[in-house]
mmCIF file of N, CA, C and O in Angstrom:
data_model
loop_
_atom_site.group_PDB
_atom_site.id
_atom_site.type_symbol
_atom_site.label_atom_id
_atom_site.label_comp_id
_atom_site.label_asym_id
_atom_site.label_seq_id
_atom_site.Cartn_x
_atom_site.Cartn_y
_atom_site.Cartn_z
ATOM 1 N N MET A 1 47.282 28.250 61.376
ATOM 2 C CA MET A 1 46.230 27.537 60.631
ATOM 3 C C MET A 1 46.409 26.801 61.971
ATOM 4 O O MET A 1 47.507 26.484 61.480
ATOM 5 N N TYR A 2 45.089 26.436 63.042
ATOM 6 C CA TYR A 2 45.805 24.537 63.224
ATOM 7 C C TYR A 2 44.801 23.658 62.483
ATOM 8 O O TYR A 2 43.914 24.098 63.394
ATOM 9 N N LEU A 3 46.074 23.427 61.780
ATOM 10 C CA LEU A 3 45.413 21.820 61.581
ATOM 11 C C LEU A 3 45.007 20.551 62.332
ATOM 12 O O LEU A 3 46.272 20.477 63.203
ATOM 13 N N THR A 4 44.039 20.402 62.268
ATOM 14 C CA THR A 4 44.389 18.674 63.515
ATOM 15 C C THR A 4 43.662 17.427 62.243
ATOM 16 O O THR A 4 44.242 16.131 62.836
ATOM 17 N N GLU A 5 42.464 18.101 60.567
ATOM 18 C CA GLU A 5 43.947 16.750 60.459
ATOM 19 C C GLU A 5 43.167 17.844 58.822
ATOM 20 O O GLU A 5 43.628 18.495 58.694
ATOM 21 N N LEU A 6 44.248 17.185 58.539
ATOM 22 C CA LEU A 6 44.938 16.980 56.538
ATOM 23 C C LEU A 6 44.639 16.131 55.609
ATOM 24 O O LEU A 6 45.436 15.033 56.128
ATOM 25 N N GLU A 7 45.057 16.716 55.016
ATOM 26 C CA GLU A 7 44.382 15.519 53.455
ATOM 27 C C GLU A 7 46.171 15.672 52.903
ATOM 28 O O GLU A 7 46.552 16.599 51.961
ATOM 29 N N TRP A 8 46.862 14.634 53.196
ATOM 30 C CA TRP A 8 48.630 14.926 52.162
ATOM 31 C C TRP A 8 48.117 13.639 51.680
ATOM 32 O O TRP A 8 49.237 12.532 52.160
ATOM 33 N N ARG A 9 49.217 14.027 49.887
ATOM 34 C CA ARG A 9 49.513 12.166 49.805
ATOM 35 C C ARG A 9 48.352 11.007 49.486
ATOM 36 O O ARG A 9 49.539 10.188 48.904
ATOM 37 N N GLY A 10 47.898 11.375 49.799
ATOM 38 C CA GLY A 10 46.670 10.812 49.498
ATOM 39 C C GLY A 10 46.168 9.166 50.934
ATOM 40 O O GLY A 10 45.173 9.268 51.113
ATOM 41 N N TRP A 11 46.733 10.001 51.108
ATOM 42 C CA TRP A 11 46.634 10.258 53.357
ATOM 43 C C TRP A 11 45.223 11.442 54.148
ATOM 44 O O TRP A 11 46.195 12.295 53.368
ATOM 45 N N HIS A 12 45.074 10.459 54.836
ATOM 46 C CA HIS A 12 43.604 11.489 55.688
ATOM 47 C C HIS A 12 44.819 11.113 57.250
ATOM 48 O O HIS A 12 44.864 10.180 57.581
ATOM 49 N N PHE A 13 45.777 12.140 57.544
ATOM 50 C CA PHE A 13 45.922 12.665 58.266
ATOM 51 C C PHE A 13 45.273 12.855 59.861
ATOM 52 O O PHE A 13 44.323 14.406 59.396
ATOM 53 N N SER A 14 45.136 12.588 61.153
ATOM 54 C CA SER A 14 44.331 13.415 61.829
ATOM 55 C C SER A 14 45.035 12.719 63.580
ATOM 56 O O SER A 14 45.647 12.428 63.536
ATOM 57 N N ILE A 15 44.760 14.325 64.303
ATOM 58 C CA ILE A 15 44.493 13.747 65.784
ATOM 59 C C ILE A 15 43.562 13.822 66.504
ATOM 60 O O ILE A 15 42.662 14.476 66.013
ATOM 61 N N GLU A 16 43.841 12.979 67.240
ATOM 62 C CA GLU A 16 43.061 12.877 67.739
ATOM 63 C C GLU A 16 42.370 13.690 69.463
ATOM 64 O O GLU A 16 43.597 13.925 69.619
ATOM 65 N N GLU A 17 41.352 14.076 69.844
ATOM 66 C CA GLU A 17 41.228 15.236 70.662
ATOM 67 C C GLU A 17 41.744 14.659 71.781
ATOM 68 O O GLU A 17 41.503 13.166 71.871
ATOM 69 N N ASP A 18 43.022 15.411 73.110
ATOM 70 C CA ASP A 18 43.240 14.612 74.375
ATOM 71 C C ASP A 18 44.177 12.978 73.789
ATOM 72 O O ASP A 18 43.486 12.314 74.584
ATOM 73 N N ALA A 19 45.279 13.030 73.143
ATOM 74 C CA ALA A 19 45.488 11.856 72.949
ATOM 75 C C ALA A 19 47.265 11.865 73.524
ATOM 76 O O ALA A 19 47.748 12.042 72.756
ATOM 77 N N GLN A 20 47.039 12.872 73.705
ATOM 78 C CA GLN A 20 48.675 12.958 73.896
ATOM 79 C C GLN A 20 49.402 11.613 75.168
ATOM 80 O O GLN A 20 48.146 12.303 75.629
ATOM 81 N N ILE A 21 50.471 11.510 74.542
ATOM 82 C CA ILE A 21 50.786 10.559 75.902
ATOM 83 C C ILE A 21 52.901 11.085 76.358
ATOM 84 O O ILE A 21 53.672 11.584 74.917
ATOM 85 N N PHE A 22 52.410 10.993 77.215
ATOM 86 C CA PHE A 22 54.541 11.406 77.201
ATOM 87 C C PHE A 22 54.897 12.961 76.878
ATOM 88 O O PHE A 22 55.080 13.199 76.030
ATOM 89 N N GLY A 23 53.722 13.411 76.471
ATOM 90 C CA GLY A 23 54.272 14.643 76.349
ATOM 91 C C GLY A 23 53.846 15.285 74.168
ATOM 92 O O GLY A 23 53.917 15.771 74.211
ATOM 93 N N LYS A 24 53.289 13.949 73.483
ATOM 94 C CA LYS A 24 53.633 14.215 72.641
ATOM 95 C C LYS A 24 52.264 13.465 71.847
ATOM 96 O O LYS A 24 51.544 12.858 73.036
ATOM 97 N N THR A 25 51.988 13.965 70.904
ATOM 98 C CA THR A 25 50.227 14.523 70.672
ATOM 99 C C THR A 25 50.386 13.025 69.186
ATOM 100 O O THR A 25 51.526 12.755 68.308
ATOM 101 N N LYS A 26 49.294 12.191 68.986
ATOM 102 C CA LYS A 26 49.595 10.773 68.256
ATOM 103 C C LYS A 26 48.766 11.962 67.357
ATOM 104 O O LYS A 26 47.766 12.225 67.333
ATOM 105 N N VAL A 27 48.979 10.919 65.937
ATOM 106 C CA VAL A 27 48.859 10.753 64.680
ATOM 107 C C VAL A 27 48.224 10.193 64.081
ATOM 108 O O VAL A 27 48.752 9.205 64.212
ATOM 109 N N ILE A 28 47.257 9.816 64.109
ATOM 110 C CA ILE A 28 47.179 8.813 62.757
ATOM 111 C C ILE A 28 46.796 9.439 61.231
ATOM 112 O O ILE A 28 46.174 10.111 60.281
ATOM 113 N N ALA A 29 47.409 8.282 60.848
ATOM 114 C CA ALA A 29 47.677 8.546 59.125
ATOM 115 C C ALA A 29 46.651 7.370 58.597
ATOM 116 O O ALA A 29 47.345 6.038 58.859
ATOM 117 N N GLU A 30 45.852 7.843 58.059
ATOM 118 C CA GLU A 30 44.981 6.793 57.046
ATOM 119 C C GLU A 30 44.657 6.372 55.488
ATOM 120 O O GLU A 30 45.021 7.843 54.589
ATOM 121 N N ARG A 31 44.814 5.570 55.247
ATOM 122 C CA ARG A 31 44.079 5.527 53.129
ATOM 123 C C ARG A 31 44.003 3.978 52.920
ATOM 124 O O ARG A 31 44.692 3.047 53.552
ATOM 125 N N ASP A 32 43.254 4.194 52.868
ATOM 126 C CA ASP A 32 42.529 2.338 52.672
ATOM 127 C C ASP A 32 41.921 1.808 53.688
ATOM 128 O O ASP A 32 41.427 2.351 54.392
ATOM 129 N N ALA A 33 42.704 0.768 53.432
ATOM 130 C CA ALA A 33 42.683 0.191 54.905
ATOM 131 C C ALA A 33 43.525 -0.646 55.898
ATOM 132 O O ALA A 33 43.828 -0.377 56.850
ATOM 133 N N ILE A 34 44.198 1.167 55.583
ATOM 134 C CA ILE A 34 45.819 0.882 56.298
ATOM 135 C C ILE A 34 45.514 2.042 57.889
ATOM 136 O O ILE A 34 45.649 3.237 57.165
ATOM 137 N N GLU A 35 45.974 2.141 58.919
ATOM 138 C CA GLU A 35 46.730 3.214 59.291
ATOM 139 C C GLU A 35 48.223 2.969 60.330
ATOM 140 O O GLU A 35 48.203 1.914 60.574
ATOM 141 N N GLU A 36 48.092 4.064 60.171
ATOM 142 C CA GLU A 36 50.380 4.220 60.820
ATOM 143 C C GLU A 36 49.225 5.309 62.214
ATOM 144 O O GLU A 36 49.538 6.374 61.800
ATOM 145 N N ILE A 37 50.532 5.188 62.785
ATOM 146 C CA ILE A 37 49.843 5.896 64.255
ATOM 147 C C ILE A 37 51.465 6.031 64.152
ATOM 148 O O ILE A 37 52.441 5.646 64.815
ATOM 149 N N PHE A 38 51.842 7.602 64.372
ATOM 150 C CA PHE A 38 52.399 8.615 64.883
ATOM 151 C C PHE A 38 52.951 8.935 65.578
ATOM 152 O O PHE A 38 52.259 10.038 67.090
ATOM 153 N N TYR A 39 53.648 9.794 66.745
ATOM 154 C CA TYR A 39 53.740 10.872 67.653
ATOM 155 C C TYR A 39 55.397 11.659 67.271
ATOM 156 O O TYR A 39 56.107 11.475 66.806
ATOM 157 N N THR A 40 54.602 13.418 67.462
ATOM 158 C CA THR A 40 54.983 13.893 67.131
ATOM 159 C C THR A 40 55.139 15.274 68.634
ATOM 160 O O THR A 40 53.538 15.674 69.233
ATOM 161 N N THR A 41 56.632 15.874 69.081
ATOM 162 C CA THR A 41 55.642 16.808 69.495
ATOM 163 C C THR A 41 55.146 18.401 69.713
ATOM 164 O O THR A 41 55.248 19.011 69.680
ATOM 165 N N ALA A 42 54.806 18.266 67.428
ATOM 166 C CA ALA A 42 54.285 19.249 67.189
ATOM 167 C C ALA A 42 52.505 19.746 67.612
ATOM 168 O O ALA A 42 52.399 18.038 68.033
ATOM 169 N N ASP A 43 52.193 20.376 67.838
ATOM 170 C CA ASP A 43 50.898 20.782 68.586
ATOM 171 C C ASP A 43 49.792 20.354 67.175
ATOM 172 O O ASP A 43 48.701 19.949 67.433
ATOM 173 N N TYR A 44 49.381 20.383 66.488
ATOM 174 C CA TYR A 44 48.733 20.687 65.187
ATOM 175 C C TYR A 44 49.886 20.089 64.135
ATOM 176 O O TYR A 44 50.808 19.905 64.158
ATOM 177 N N LEU A 45 49.451 19.872 63.449
ATOM 178 C CA LEU A 45 49.728 19.276 61.819
ATOM 179 C C LEU A 45 49.816 20.304 61.181
ATOM 180 O O LEU A 45 49.639 21.506 60.398
ATOM 181 N N SER A 46 51.162 20.442 60.191
ATOM 182 C CA SER A 46 51.221 20.913 59.199
ATOM 183 C C SER A 46 51.859 19.659 58.215
ATOM 184 O O SER A 46 51.913 18.421 58.121
ATOM 185 N N GLU A 47 51.622 21.447 55.815
ATOM 186 C CA GLU A 47 51.975 20.024 55.427
ATOM 187 C C GLU A 47 53.645 19.162 55.595
ATOM 188 O O GLU A 47 53.790 18.746 54.902
ATOM 189 N N GLU A 48 54.719 19.686 55.949
ATOM 190 C CA GLU A 48 55.907 20.117 56.304
ATOM 191 C C GLU A 48 56.229 17.906 56.979
ATOM 192 O O GLU A 48 56.543 17.271 57.003
ATOM 193 N N LEU A 49 55.484 18.018 58.123
ATOM 194 C CA LEU A 49 54.965 17.037 58.693
ATOM 195 C C LEU A 49 54.904 16.646 58.280
ATOM 196 O O LEU A 49 56.070 15.199 58.391
ATOM 197 N N CYS A 50 53.831 16.065 57.535
ATOM 198 C CA CYS A 50 53.259 15.127 57.304
ATOM 199 C C CYS A 50 54.217 14.953 55.858
ATOM 200 O O CYS A 50 53.432 13.559 55.806
ATOM 201 N N GLU A 51 54.533 15.636 54.985
ATOM 202 C CA GLU A 51 56.216 15.437 54.104
ATOM 203 C C GLU A 51 56.935 13.719 54.006
ATOM 204 O O GLU A 51 57.331 13.170 54.144
ATOM 205 N N GLU A 52 56.826 14.779 56.420
ATOM 206 C CA GLU A 52 58.253 14.192 56.333
ATOM 207 C C GLU A 52 57.691 12.549 56.694
ATOM 208 O O GLU A 52 58.899 11.954 56.136
ATOM 209 N N TRP A 53 56.883 12.184 57.341
ATOM 210 C CA TRP A 53 56.347 10.607 58.031
ATOM 211 C C TRP A 53 56.143 10.211 56.280
ATOM 212 O O TRP A 53 56.517 8.262 55.686
ATOM 213 N N TYR A 54 55.922 10.951 55.053
ATOM 214 C CA TYR A 54 55.990 9.975 53.899
ATOM 215 C C TYR A 54 57.139 9.444 52.966
ATOM 216 O O TYR A 54 57.109 8.317 53.028
ATOM 217 N N GLU A 55 57.707 11.064 53.338
ATOM 218 C CA GLU A 55 59.389 10.815 52.540
ATOM 219 C C GLU A 55 59.658 9.401 54.098
ATOM 220 O O GLU A 55 60.472 8.631 52.856
ATOM 221 N N GLN A 56 59.388 9.434 54.886
ATOM 222 C CA GLN A 56 60.826 7.994 55.781
ATOM 223 C C GLN A 56 59.670 7.455 55.791
ATOM 224 O O GLN A 56 60.159 5.535 56.270
ATOM 225 N N TYR A 57 58.278 7.244 55.248
ATOM 226 C CA TYR A 57 57.706 5.774 56.047
ATOM 227 C C TYR A 57 56.818 5.432 55.432
ATOM 228 O O TYR A 57 55.967 4.398 54.978
ATOM 229 N N LEU A 58 55.665 6.097 54.717
ATOM 230 C CA LEU A 58 54.404 5.908 54.150
ATOM 231 C C LEU A 58 54.636 5.450 52.782
ATOM 232 O O LEU A 58 53.905 5.252 51.823
ATOM 233 N N TYR A 59 55.837 5.975 52.458
ATOM 234 C CA TYR A 59 55.715 5.886 50.612
ATOM 235 C C TYR A 59 55.834 4.516 50.321
ATOM 236 O O TYR A 59 55.806 4.641 48.820
ATOM 237 N N VAL A 60 56.189 3.400 51.548
ATOM 238 C CA VAL A 60 56.767 2.293 50.200
ATOM 239 C C VAL A 60 54.890 1.185 50.165
ATOM 240 O O VAL A 60 54.779 1.029 49.725
ATOM 241 N N TYR A 61 53.597 1.827 51.214
ATOM 242 C CA TYR A 61 52.866 1.310 50.365
ATOM 243 C C TYR A 61 52.243 2.342 49.048
ATOM 244 O O TYR A 61 51.095 2.031 48.312
ATOM 245 N N GLY A 62 52.626 2.742 47.943
ATOM 246 C CA GLY A 62 53.169 3.064 46.921
ATOM 247 C C GLY A 62 52.214 4.171 46.899
ATOM 248 O O GLY A 62 50.468 5.061 47.529
#
């Protein structure tokens, strides 16, 4: 299954259509008024990818 949106650990992850920059896919993670942007070589979202971002960056928001 190819996911372009995913809810993970209270965050909403989404891929914007045609938002590739230098061959990387732009992913937006949102929760409440917080928005973080990530770039990945993957074309679609996965739970593993979202968990990696959560563990490395998003956990600081509680």
